């Protein structure tokens, strides 16, 4: 991929910069490039070693940090200072992850809504710091193998990563000294690695089933005219090979009665490594047995499949949902691509092919396929491959908070990206100088049930009566899936271009749960939205009526004023009772009383204006 070019101005030879593809995985990470000679993607490795760099970091007391296979050895001997699965913490708070830390031997500090931090000795590390250490190691290895500086990269992330998680991955790259040119979804990269779409006349619908160490994604893609389009994505950010290992560990702990041991942490780590060994062995054999203390830990393939079935069944439910979101039936799928080490398990392949009613596609190494695709994307960015265009979609809806805490969606879920949407808003108070722009992600009607991404104030709006300023808010998702929010007041022309930093530190439930919640709560959400809309309308009517009476007091009869004041009180009372039907009825009553005199006063005003004009003309 490194090309030689001549700088015309200086006549000197210069080497085009190397752009690498990186799969930053939960369990393993790897780096790939396009081979300079055969032009095929290839994963980088040192001599006989594996291309997979375990995503494990060990911190020694003397400050020495090791990453990868060396660090993995310390999982048993020094578990408290050996960090694995750090990707699960990316963009998450302590509250987000606290229920999923039971299998971790290291300490995540209890810091509520702040970004989750791992404590090692007296030091604290965020998932960004930890990911940067892994990326630094990958960069160093690549530079050693290629004997050239590596400063630019394409990094892949699970399709379900939200903006904060994508931004955090980008930040980690920066910390590691890498210019991250593009963040792409892992399933999109995998389909590139299979070479689908390279032939321009080919039209296909593909399901990418990605079961790795810590996450599960299913994506439905179509390819036509060399264009990739992701129709839908689904998955679970807490489901993967680690869960299978833990299920085996639990099975052994119960069966061999290892509960309540003093050395529990180290014991668990040891069993975890044995469980992973068992899992891999059972991909090709009928039984597994290994000596452990006084016992022989054993597990049959049949038992193993029984243990993992409920976990694999969950992935099949996600497949059903992804098909539904894409508006497709099983037999619309032409190809099924298997990605992630866990898809080596025959039981997994069978479950997936039984579901789709078709043999799965598993010819490319499932551990390398994503990095290989990232290398192809890197080659596209380097200008070497011109025929591919990638279209991705937003996994969750993006919108703003409006009156009463309602979610106003600007970019619906599954919008194609890059994407742009804008909408106009106005003020609700006279002379209002600022407007809060709060950005949320999720499917629920109330913002409190969604995920807050960012918030800022558009300030400096010139004082105007309520409803006059026009604030246009635009959302732009660039090709990385990163969101930029812009707000502009159109009447005065003031524009504040504000870069929104996705806010970490906030409730960040996993995406699948959010989608399920939106389905479960659809009924009550509709009810809540209707109540808030009725309340907002009632409050606005109360405000305008009060203003109207103050201004036009002289032109109203005593009877009109008394009736209005009674209706206003009744409406205020209904607001306190939170009863939508009552609020609507009382709003209508107030309207019925005020409409006749409001029209009369308006008519008088028009008449006066007309008379004024006549005098003017005669004069
Ligand atoms: P990934 O996140 O794609 O690197 O996937 C790593 C996961 O795949 C880990 O949980 C591994 O234990 C698992 N894995 C790797 N090889 C095999 C195999 N032959 N059988 C079962 N699981 C495997």
mmCIF file with all atom_site columns, C-alpha atoms in Angstrom, residues 355-466:
data_model
loop_
_atom_site.group_PDB
_atom_site.id
_atom_site.type_symbol
_atom_site.label_atom_id
_atom_site.label_alt_id
_atom_site.label_comp_id
_atom_site.label_asym_id
_atom_site.label_entity_id
_atom_site.label_seq_id
_atom_site.pdbx_PDB_ins_code
_atom_site.Cartn_x
_atom_site.Cartn_y
_atom_site.Cartn_z
_atom_site.occupancy
_atom_site.B_iso_or_equiv
_atom_site.pdbx_formal_charge
_atom_site.auth_seq_id
_atom_site.auth_comp_id
_atom_site.auth_asym_id
_atom_site.auth_atom_id
_atom_site.pdbx_PDB_model_num
ATOM 1   C CA . UNK A 1 355 ? -32.574 -19.883 11.198 1.00 0.00 ? 355 UNK A CA 1
ATOM 2   C CA . UNK A 1 356 ? -31.908 -18.407 7.744  1.00 0.00 ? 356 UNK A CA 1
ATOM 3   C CA . UNK A 1 357 ? -32.453 -21.737 5.974  1.00 0.00 ? 357 UNK A CA 1
ATOM 4   C CA . UNK A 1 358 ? -29.112 -21.403 4.147  1.00 0.00 ? 358 UNK A CA 1
ATOM 5   C CA . UNK A 1 359 ? -25.481 -22.461 4.530  1.00 0.00 ? 359 UNK A CA 1
ATOM 6   C CA . UNK A 1 360 ? -23.304 -19.776 6.139  1.00 0.00 ? 360 UNK A CA 1
ATOM 7   C CA . UNK A 1 361 ? -20.291 -18.090 4.572  1.00 0.00 ? 361 UNK A CA 1
ATOM 8   C CA . UNK A 1 362 ? -17.182 -18.813 6.625  1.00 0.00 ? 362 UNK A CA 1
ATOM 9   C CA . UNK A 1 363 ? -14.231 -18.942 4.246  1.00 0.00 ? 363 UNK A CA 1
ATOM 10  C CA . UNK A 1 364 ? -12.422 -15.849 5.555  1.00 0.00 ? 364 UNK A CA 1
ATOM 11  C CA . UNK A 1 365 ? -10.821 -16.217 9.008  1.00 0.00 ? 365 UNK A CA 1
ATOM 12  C CA . UNK A 1 366 ? -13.566 -14.912 11.354 1.00 0.00 ? 366 UNK A CA 1
ATOM 13  C CA . UNK A 1 367 ? -10.956 -13.306 13.638 1.00 0.00 ? 367 UNK A CA 1
ATOM 14  C CA . UNK A 1 368 ? -9.254  -11.382 10.845 1.00 0.00 ? 368 UNK A CA 1
ATOM 15  C CA . UNK A 1 369 ? -12.176 -10.545 8.566  1.00 0.00 ? 369 UNK A CA 1
ATOM 16  C CA . UNK A 1 370 ? -12.985 -7.155  10.174 1.00 0.00 ? 370 UNK A CA 1
ATOM 17  C CA . UNK A 1 371 ? -9.389  -5.889  10.164 1.00 0.00 ? 371 UNK A CA 1
ATOM 18  C CA . UNK A 1 372 ? -9.000  -7.038  6.544  1.00 0.00 ? 372 UNK A CA 1
ATOM 19  C CA . UNK A 1 373 ? -12.089 -5.026  5.607  1.00 0.00 ? 373 UNK A CA 1
ATOM 20  C CA . UNK A 1 374 ? -10.727 -2.003  7.487  1.00 0.00 ? 374 UNK A CA 1
ATOM 21  C CA . UNK A 1 375 ? -7.541  -2.305  5.406  1.00 0.00 ? 375 UNK A CA 1
ATOM 22  C CA . UNK A 1 376 ? -9.651  -2.280  2.229  1.00 0.00 ? 376 UNK A CA 1
ATOM 23  C CA . UNK A 1 377 ? -11.408 0.885   3.475  1.00 0.00 ? 377 UNK A CA 1
ATOM 24  C CA . UNK A 1 378 ? -7.985  2.397   4.262  1.00 0.00 ? 378 UNK A CA 1
ATOM 25  C CA . UNK A 1 379 ? -6.968  1.635   0.686  1.00 0.00 ? 379 UNK A CA 1
ATOM 26  C CA . UNK A 1 380 ? -10.098 3.407   -0.582 1.00 0.00 ? 380 UNK A CA 1
ATOM 27  C CA . UNK A 1 381 ? -9.156  6.478   1.503  1.00 0.00 ? 381 UNK A CA 1
ATOM 28  C CA . UNK A 1 382 ? -5.623  6.330   0.166  1.00 0.00 ? 382 UNK A CA 1
ATOM 29  C CA . UNK A 1 383 ? -7.208  6.695   -3.275 1.00 0.00 ? 383 UNK A CA 1
ATOM 30  C CA . UNK A 1 384 ? -6.163  3.275   -4.491 1.00 0.00 ? 384 UNK A CA 1
ATOM 31  C CA . UNK A 1 385 ? -9.646  1.777   -4.843 1.00 0.00 ? 385 UNK A CA 1
ATOM 32  C CA . UNK A 1 386 ? -12.209 4.095   -6.347 1.00 0.00 ? 386 UNK A CA 1
ATOM 33  C CA . UNK A 1 387 ? -15.235 1.940   -6.951 1.00 0.00 ? 387 UNK A CA 1
ATOM 34  C CA . UNK A 1 388 ? -16.636 1.522   -3.450 1.00 0.00 ? 388 UNK A CA 1
ATOM 35  C CA . UNK A 1 389 ? -18.974 3.843   -1.623 1.00 0.00 ? 389 UNK A CA 1
ATOM 36  C CA . UNK A 1 390 ? -20.088 3.029   1.892  1.00 0.00 ? 390 UNK A CA 1
ATOM 37  C CA . UNK A 1 391 ? -23.460 3.938   3.274  1.00 0.00 ? 391 UNK A CA 1
ATOM 38  C CA . UNK A 1 392 ? -24.187 3.286   6.913  1.00 0.00 ? 392 UNK A CA 1
ATOM 39  C CA . UNK A 1 393 ? -27.217 3.965   9.080  1.00 0.00 ? 393 UNK A CA 1
ATOM 40  C CA . UNK A 1 394 ? -27.930 5.460   12.489 1.00 0.00 ? 394 UNK A CA 1
ATOM 41  C CA . UNK A 1 395 ? -28.663 2.700   15.005 1.00 0.00 ? 395 UNK A CA 1
ATOM 42  C CA . UNK A 1 396 ? -30.873 4.919   17.228 1.00 0.00 ? 396 UNK A CA 1
ATOM 43  C CA . UNK A 1 397 ? -33.012 8.013   16.619 1.00 0.00 ? 397 UNK A CA 1
ATOM 44  C CA . UNK A 1 398 ? -31.429 11.405  17.317 1.00 0.00 ? 398 UNK A CA 1
ATOM 45  C CA . UNK A 1 399 ? -33.422 14.397  18.456 1.00 0.00 ? 399 UNK A CA 1
ATOM 46  C CA . UNK A 1 400 ? -33.890 17.422  20.712 1.00 0.00 ? 400 UNK A CA 1
ATOM 47  C CA . UNK A 1 401 ? -35.708 18.039  23.966 1.00 0.00 ? 401 UNK A CA 1
ATOM 48  C CA . UNK A 1 402 ? -38.761 20.256  23.457 1.00 0.00 ? 402 UNK A CA 1
ATOM 49  C CA . UNK A 1 403 ? -41.369 21.742  25.818 1.00 0.00 ? 403 UNK A CA 1
ATOM 50  C CA . UNK A 1 404 ? -42.392 19.440  28.634 1.00 0.00 ? 404 UNK A CA 1
ATOM 51  C CA . UNK A 1 405 ? -39.429 17.097  28.190 1.00 0.00 ? 405 UNK A CA 1
ATOM 52  C CA . UNK A 1 406 ? -40.655 15.606  24.921 1.00 0.00 ? 406 UNK A CA 1
ATOM 53  C CA . UNK A 1 407 ? -38.283 14.029  22.403 1.00 0.00 ? 407 UNK A CA 1
ATOM 54  C CA . UNK A 1 408 ? -38.442 15.701  18.984 1.00 0.00 ? 408 UNK A CA 1
ATOM 55  C CA . UNK A 1 409 ? -36.746 13.339  16.522 1.00 0.00 ? 409 UNK A CA 1
ATOM 56  C CA . UNK A 1 410 ? -34.692 14.996  13.760 1.00 0.00 ? 410 UNK A CA 1
ATOM 57  C CA . UNK A 1 411 ? -32.944 11.898  12.416 1.00 0.00 ? 411 UNK A CA 1
ATOM 58  C CA . UNK A 1 412 ? -34.991 8.711   12.825 1.00 0.00 ? 412 UNK A CA 1
ATOM 59  C CA . UNK A 1 413 ? -33.350 5.382   13.608 1.00 0.00 ? 413 UNK A CA 1
ATOM 60  C CA . UNK A 1 414 ? -31.947 3.639   10.525 1.00 0.00 ? 414 UNK A CA 1
ATOM 61  C CA . UNK A 1 415 ? -31.377 6.942   8.645  1.00 0.00 ? 415 UNK A CA 1
ATOM 62  C CA . UNK A 1 416 ? -28.642 6.588   6.043  1.00 0.00 ? 416 UNK A CA 1
ATOM 63  C CA . UNK A 1 417 ? -25.402 8.363   6.893  1.00 0.00 ? 417 UNK A CA 1
ATOM 64  C CA . UNK A 1 418 ? -23.858 10.745  6.091  1.00 0.00 ? 418 UNK A CA 1
ATOM 65  C CA . UNK A 1 419 ? -27.101 12.554  6.924  1.00 0.00 ? 419 UNK A CA 1
ATOM 66  C CA . UNK A 1 420 ? -28.335 16.073  7.595  1.00 0.00 ? 420 UNK A CA 1
ATOM 67  C CA . UNK A 1 421 ? -31.609 17.273  9.062  1.00 0.00 ? 421 UNK A CA 1
ATOM 68  C CA . UNK A 1 422 ? -32.760 20.626  10.364 1.00 0.00 ? 422 UNK A CA 1
ATOM 69  C CA . UNK A 1 423 ? -35.835 22.061  12.022 1.00 0.00 ? 423 UNK A CA 1
ATOM 70  C CA . UNK A 1 424 ? -36.933 25.502  13.237 1.00 0.00 ? 424 UNK A CA 1
ATOM 71  C CA . UNK A 1 425 ? -37.793 26.280  16.846 1.00 0.00 ? 425 UNK A CA 1
ATOM 72  C CA . UNK A 1 426 ? -38.878 29.451  18.586 1.00 0.00 ? 426 UNK A CA 1
ATOM 73  C CA . UNK A 1 427 ? -38.957 31.028  22.045 1.00 0.00 ? 427 UNK A CA 1
ATOM 74  C CA . UNK A 1 428 ? -41.889 30.706  24.429 1.00 0.00 ? 428 UNK A CA 1
ATOM 75  C CA . UNK A 1 429 ? -41.211 33.763  26.600 1.00 0.00 ? 429 UNK A CA 1
ATOM 76  C CA . UNK A 1 430 ? -41.068 37.444  25.627 1.00 0.00 ? 430 UNK A CA 1
ATOM 77  C CA . UNK A 1 431 ? -37.523 38.749  25.501 1.00 0.00 ? 431 UNK A CA 1
ATOM 78  C CA . UNK A 1 432 ? -36.022 35.284  25.852 1.00 0.00 ? 432 UNK A CA 1
ATOM 79  C CA . UNK A 1 433 ? -32.309 35.643  25.097 1.00 0.00 ? 433 UNK A CA 1
ATOM 80  C CA . UNK A 1 434 ? -31.105 32.080  25.221 1.00 0.00 ? 434 UNK A CA 1
ATOM 81  C CA . UNK A 1 435 ? -32.270 28.647  24.176 1.00 0.00 ? 435 UNK A CA 1
ATOM 82  C CA . UNK A 1 436 ? -31.212 25.333  25.626 1.00 0.00 ? 436 UNK A CA 1
ATOM 83  C CA . UNK A 1 437 ? -30.327 22.782  22.970 1.00 0.00 ? 437 UNK A CA 1
ATOM 84  C CA . UNK A 1 438 ? -30.306 19.320  24.556 1.00 0.00 ? 438 UNK A CA 1
ATOM 85  C CA . UNK A 1 439 ? -29.490 16.436  22.236 1.00 0.00 ? 439 UNK A CA 1
ATOM 86  C CA . UNK A 1 440 ? -30.821 12.955  22.931 1.00 0.00 ? 440 UNK A CA 1
ATOM 87  C CA . UNK A 1 441 ? -30.562 9.517   21.376 1.00 0.00 ? 441 UNK A CA 1
ATOM 88  C CA . UNK A 1 442 ? -33.229 6.837   21.708 1.00 0.00 ? 442 UNK A CA 1
ATOM 89  C CA . UNK A 1 443 ? -36.681 5.637   20.821 1.00 0.00 ? 443 UNK A CA 1
ATOM 90  C CA . UNK A 1 444 ? -38.814 6.790   23.751 1.00 0.00 ? 444 UNK A CA 1
ATOM 91  C CA . UNK A 1 445 ? -41.216 9.750   23.638 1.00 0.00 ? 445 UNK A CA 1
ATOM 92  C CA . UNK A 1 446 ? -39.875 11.354  26.806 1.00 0.00 ? 446 UNK A CA 1
ATOM 93  C CA . UNK A 1 447 ? -36.245 12.503  26.828 1.00 0.00 ? 447 UNK A CA 1
ATOM 94  C CA . UNK A 1 448 ? -35.816 11.317  30.412 1.00 0.00 ? 448 UNK A CA 1
ATOM 95  C CA . UNK A 1 449 ? -36.087 7.738   29.093 1.00 0.00 ? 449 UNK A CA 1
ATOM 96  C CA . UNK A 1 450 ? -33.497 8.322   26.360 1.00 0.00 ? 450 UNK A CA 1
ATOM 97  C CA . UNK A 1 451 ? -29.750 8.857   26.361 1.00 0.00 ? 451 UNK A CA 1
ATOM 98  C CA . UNK A 1 452 ? -28.496 12.425  26.690 1.00 0.00 ? 452 UNK A CA 1
ATOM 99  C CA . UNK A 1 453 ? -25.584 13.031  24.345 1.00 0.00 ? 453 UNK A CA 1
ATOM 100 C CA . UNK A 1 454 ? -24.907 16.724  24.752 1.00 0.00 ? 454 UNK A CA 1
ATOM 101 C CA . UNK A 1 455 ? -26.311 20.048  25.819 1.00 0.00 ? 455 UNK A CA 1
ATOM 102 C CA . UNK A 1 456 ? -25.453 23.670  25.113 1.00 0.00 ? 456 UNK A CA 1
ATOM 103 C CA . UNK A 1 457 ? -27.028 27.115  25.228 1.00 0.00 ? 457 UNK A CA 1
ATOM 104 C CA . UNK A 1 458 ? -27.525 29.269  22.170 1.00 0.00 ? 458 UNK A CA 1
ATOM 105 C CA . UNK A 1 459 ? -27.071 32.726  23.704 1.00 0.00 ? 459 UNK A CA 1
ATOM 106 C CA . UNK A 1 460 ? -27.309 36.270  22.385 1.00 0.00 ? 460 UNK A CA 1
ATOM 107 C CA . UNK A 1 461 ? -30.757 36.027  20.798 1.00 0.00 ? 461 UNK A CA 1
ATOM 108 C CA . UNK A 1 462 ? -31.970 39.681  20.529 1.00 0.00 ? 462 UNK A CA 1
ATOM 109 C CA . UNK A 1 463 ? -34.999 40.426  22.750 1.00 0.00 ? 463 UNK A CA 1
ATOM 110 C CA . UNK A 1 464 ? -38.191 39.755  20.771 1.00 0.00 ? 464 UNK A CA 1
ATOM 111 C CA . UNK A 1 465 ? -41.784 38.788  21.621 1.00 0.00 ? 465 UNK A CA 1
ATOM 112 C CA . UNK A 1 466 ? -42.312 35.071  22.213 1.00 0.00 ? 466 UNK A CA 1
#
